[in-house]
CSV table of C-alpha atoms in Angstrom, one decimal:
chain,number,residue,atom,x,y,z
A,1,MET,CA,6.8,20.3,-6.6
A,2,PHE,CA,10.6,20.4,-7.2
A,3,ASN,CA,12.5,17.1,-6.7
A,4,ASP,CA,16.2,17.6,-5.8
A,5,GLY,CA,17.2,14.1,-6.9
A,6,GLY,CA,15.4,14.1,-10.3
A,7,TYR,CA,14.0,10.7,-9.4
A,8,LEU,CA,10.9,10.9,-11.6
A,9,THR,CA,12.7,10.9,-15.0
A,10,LEU,CA,12.2,7.4,-16.3
A,11,SER,CA,10.7,5.7,-13.2
A,12,PHE,CA,7.2,6.0,-14.8
A,13,ILE,CA,8.0,3.0,-17.0
A,14,PRO,CA,8.5,0.5,-14.1
A,15,THR,CA,5.6,2.2,-12.3
A,16,LEU,CA,3.4,1.3,-15.2
A,17,GLY,CA,4.8,-2.3,-14.9
A,18,THR,CA,3.6,-2.3,-11.3
A,19,MET,CA,0.2,-1.2,-12.4
A,20,ILE,CA,0.1,-3.9,-15.0
A,21,LEU,CA,0.9,-6.6,-12.4
A,22,GLY,CA,-2.1,-5.3,-10.4
A,23,LEU,CA,-4.3,-5.6,-13.5
A,24,PHE,CA,-3.1,-9.3,-13.9
A,25,ALA,CA,-4.1,-9.9,-10.3
A,26,GLY,CA,-7.5,-8.4,-10.7
A,27,LYS,CA,-8.0,-10.3,-14.0
A,28,TRP,CA,-7.1,-13.6,-12.3
A,29,PHE,CA,-9.5,-12.9,-9.4
A,30,VAL,CA,-12.4,-12.2,-11.8
A,31,ALA,CA,-11.6,-15.2,-14.1
A,32,SER,CA,-11.4,-17.7,-11.3
A,33,ALA,CA,-14.4,-16.5,-9.3
A,34,PRO,CA,-15.8,-17.8,-7.0
A,35,LYS,CA,-12.6,-19.8,-6.4
A,36,GLN,CA,-9.3,-18.0,-5.4
A,37,PRO,CA,-6.3,-18.1,-7.8
A,38,ILE,CA,-3.9,-18.7,-4.9
A,39,ARG,CA,-1.7,-21.1,-6.8
A,40,LYS,CA,-1.3,-18.5,-9.7
A,41,PHE,CA,-0.4,-15.8,-7.1
A,42,VAL,CA,2.2,-18.0,-5.4
A,43,ILE,CA,3.8,-19.0,-8.7
A,44,ALA,CA,3.8,-15.4,-10.0
A,45,GLY,CA,5.2,-14.2,-6.7
A,46,VAL,CA,8.1,-16.6,-6.6
A,47,ILE,CA,9.0,-16.0,-10.3
A,48,LEU,CA,8.9,-12.2,-9.9
A,49,LEU,CA,11.0,-12.3,-6.7
A,50,ALA,CA,13.5,-14.6,-8.4
A,51,VAL,CA,13.7,-12.3,-11.5
A,52,GLY,CA,14.2,-9.2,-9.3
A,53,VAL,CA,16.9,-10.8,-7.2
A,54,LEU,CA,18.6,-12.3,-10.3
A,55,LEU,CA,18.7,-8.9,-12.0
A,56,HIS,CA,20.1,-7.3,-8.8
A,57,PHE,CA,22.8,-9.9,-8.0
A,58,THR,CA,24.0,-10.2,-11.6
A,59,GLY,CA,24.6,-6.5,-11.7
A,60,ILE,CA,22.2,-5.9,-14.6
A,61,CYS,CA,19.8,-3.7,-12.6
A,62,PRO,CA,19.9,-3.0,-8.8
A,63,ILE,CA,16.8,-3.2,-6.6
A,64,VAL,CA,16.3,0.5,-5.8
A,65,LYS,CA,12.8,1.6,-4.6
A,66,ARG,CA,13.6,5.3,-4.6
A,67,ILE,CA,14.0,5.4,-8.4
A,68,TRP,CA,11.7,2.5,-9.0
A,69,THR,CA,14.0,0.3,-11.0
A,70,PRO,CA,12.7,-2.5,-13.1
A,71,SER,CA,14.2,-5.0,-10.7
A,72,TRP,CA,12.4,-3.3,-7.9
A,73,THR,CA,9.2,-3.7,-9.9
A,74,PHE,CA,9.8,-7.5,-10.1
A,75,PHE,CA,10.9,-7.8,-6.5
A,76,SER,CA,8.1,-5.8,-5.0
A,77,GLY,CA,5.5,-7.3,-7.3
A,78,GLY,CA,6.6,-10.8,-6.2
A,79,ILE,CA,6.2,-9.8,-2.5
A,80,CYS,CA,2.8,-8.3,-3.3
A,81,PHE,CA,1.6,-11.5,-5.1
A,82,LEU,CA,2.7,-13.6,-2.2
A,83,VAL,CA,1.0,-11.3,0.4
A,84,LEU,CA,-2.1,-11.4,-1.8
A,85,ALA,CA,-2.0,-15.2,-1.9
A,86,ALA,CA,-1.7,-15.3,1.9
A,87,PHE,CA,-4.5,-12.8,2.5
A,88,SER,CA,-6.7,-14.6,-0.1
A,89,TRP,CA,-6.2,-17.9,1.7
A,90,ILE,CA,-6.8,-16.5,5.2
A,91,ILE,CA,-9.7,-14.3,4.4
A,92,ASP,CA,-11.5,-16.0,1.5
A,93,VAL,CA,-10.6,-19.7,2.0
A,94,LYS,CA,-10.4,-20.0,5.8
A,95,GLN,CA,-13.0,-17.3,6.3
A,96,LYS,CA,-11.0,-15.5,9.0
A,97,ARG,CA,-12.2,-12.0,8.4
A,98,GLY,CA,-12.7,-10.2,11.7
A,99,TRP,CA,-9.1,-9.1,12.0
A,100,ALA,CA,-9.1,-7.6,8.5
A,101,PHE,CA,-11.8,-4.9,9.2
A,102,PRO,CA,-9.3,-2.0,9.4
A,103,LEU,CA,-7.9,-3.1,6.0
A,104,ILE,CA,-11.4,-3.5,4.6
A,105,VAL,CA,-12.2,0.1,5.6
A,106,VAL,CA,-9.1,1.3,3.6
A,107,GLY,CA,-9.5,-1.1,0.7
A,108,THR,CA,-13.1,-0.3,0.0
A,109,ASN,CA,-12.2,3.4,-0.4
A,110,SER,CA,-8.7,3.2,-1.7
A,111,ILE,CA,-9.0,6.3,-3.9
A,112,ALA,CA,-10.2,8.3,-1.0
A,113,ALA,CA,-7.3,6.8,1.1
A,114,TYR,CA,-4.8,7.9,-1.5
A,115,LEU,CA,-6.2,11.4,-1.8
A,116,ILE,CA,-6.4,11.8,2.0
A,117,ALA,CA,-2.7,10.6,2.4
A,118,HIS,CA,-1.5,13.1,-0.2
A,119,MET,CA,-3.8,16.1,0.4
A,120,TRP,CA,-4.2,16.1,4.2
A,121,GLU,CA,-0.6,15.2,5.2
A,122,GLU,CA,0.7,18.7,5.9
A,123,PHE,CA,-2.6,19.9,7.4
A,124,ILE,CA,-2.9,17.0,9.8
A,125,LYS,CA,0.8,17.1,10.8
A,126,SER,CA,0.8,20.8,11.4
A,127,ASN,CA,-2.4,20.7,13.4
A,128,LEU,CA,-1.2,17.8,15.6
A,129,LEU,CA,2.1,19.7,16.3
A,130,THR,CA,0.3,23.0,16.9
A,131,ASN,CA,-2.5,21.6,19.1
A,132,LEU,CA,-0.7,18.9,21.0
A,133,GLY,CA,2.9,20.2,20.7
A,134,PRO,CA,5.9,18.0,19.9
A,135,LYS,CA,6.2,16.4,23.3
A,136,PRO,CA,3.7,13.5,22.9
A,137,PHE,CA,5.5,12.3,19.9
A,138,PHE,CA,8.8,12.1,21.8
A,139,LEU,CA,7.2,9.7,24.3
A,140,LEU,CA,9.3,6.8,23.0
A,141,GLY,CA,12.4,8.8,22.3
A,142,PRO,CA,13.6,11.1,19.5
A,143,GLY,CA,14.5,8.1,17.2
A,144,LEU,CA,10.9,7.0,17.2
A,145,GLN,CA,9.3,10.4,17.0
A,146,PRO,CA,8.6,10.2,13.2
A,147,LEU,CA,7.1,6.8,13.7
A,148,LEU,CA,4.7,7.9,16.5
A,149,LEU,CA,3.7,11.0,14.6
A,150,GLY,CA,3.2,9.0,11.4
A,151,ALA,CA,1.1,6.4,13.2
A,152,THR,CA,-1.1,9.1,14.8
A,153,MET,CA,-1.6,10.7,11.3
A,154,LEU,CA,-2.4,7.2,9.9
A,155,PHE,CA,-5.0,6.7,12.6
A,156,ILE,CA,-6.6,10.0,11.8
A,157,TYR,CA,-6.7,9.1,8.1
A,158,TRP,CA,-8.3,5.8,9.1
A,159,LEU,CA,-10.9,7.5,11.2
A,160,ALA,CA,-11.9,9.6,8.3
A,161,LEU,CA,-12.2,6.5,6.1
A,162,LEU,CA,-14.2,4.7,8.8
A,163,TRP,CA,-16.6,7.7,8.9
A,164,MET,CA,-17.0,7.4,5.1
A,165,TYR,CA,-17.3,3.6,5.3
A,166,ARG,CA,-20.2,3.7,7.8
A,167,ARG,CA,-22.0,6.3,5.7
A,168,LYS,CA,-21.4,4.3,2.5
A,169,ILE,CA,-19.5,7.1,0.9
A,170,PHE,CA,-17.1,5.5,-1.7
A,171,LEU,CA,-15.1,7.3,-4.3
A,172,ARG,CA,-15.1,5.4,-7.6
A,173,ILE,CA,-13.8,6.0,-11.1
């Protein structure tokens, strides 16, 4: 697929950094089991956020998601670690799990979710517009049409993942 902006040139390097942050999170989970490494997640999150913001405001490297700058990697990684700490505390420490079922359905089959989102997008979108027409997605006005269409597509993806979850079909590497 052709990219008008040429945004993939060197962004693979910070993208690898993002993946490495995920590896650290997983390693910390495994190393501290059965306890939760919430303190490590919070400390890492605050440090990463601070580094990303510092790089941005000193003019060294702007926070730009579209080209996945190194400062974006630090900034978004910090947010992810803080969200991970919050979810770990709520779900694992406080045992409040019922509300998280939709996330569990996606998380237990994340490879399938990724493939569905990328391989089914045009098929689902064109079928929704062909079979329902565009009017239902303008229900909240033209400004929110993309949001409503996207939410409907997301729900369909989730239903497919739910079907797989209930039948214990999980894609693994």
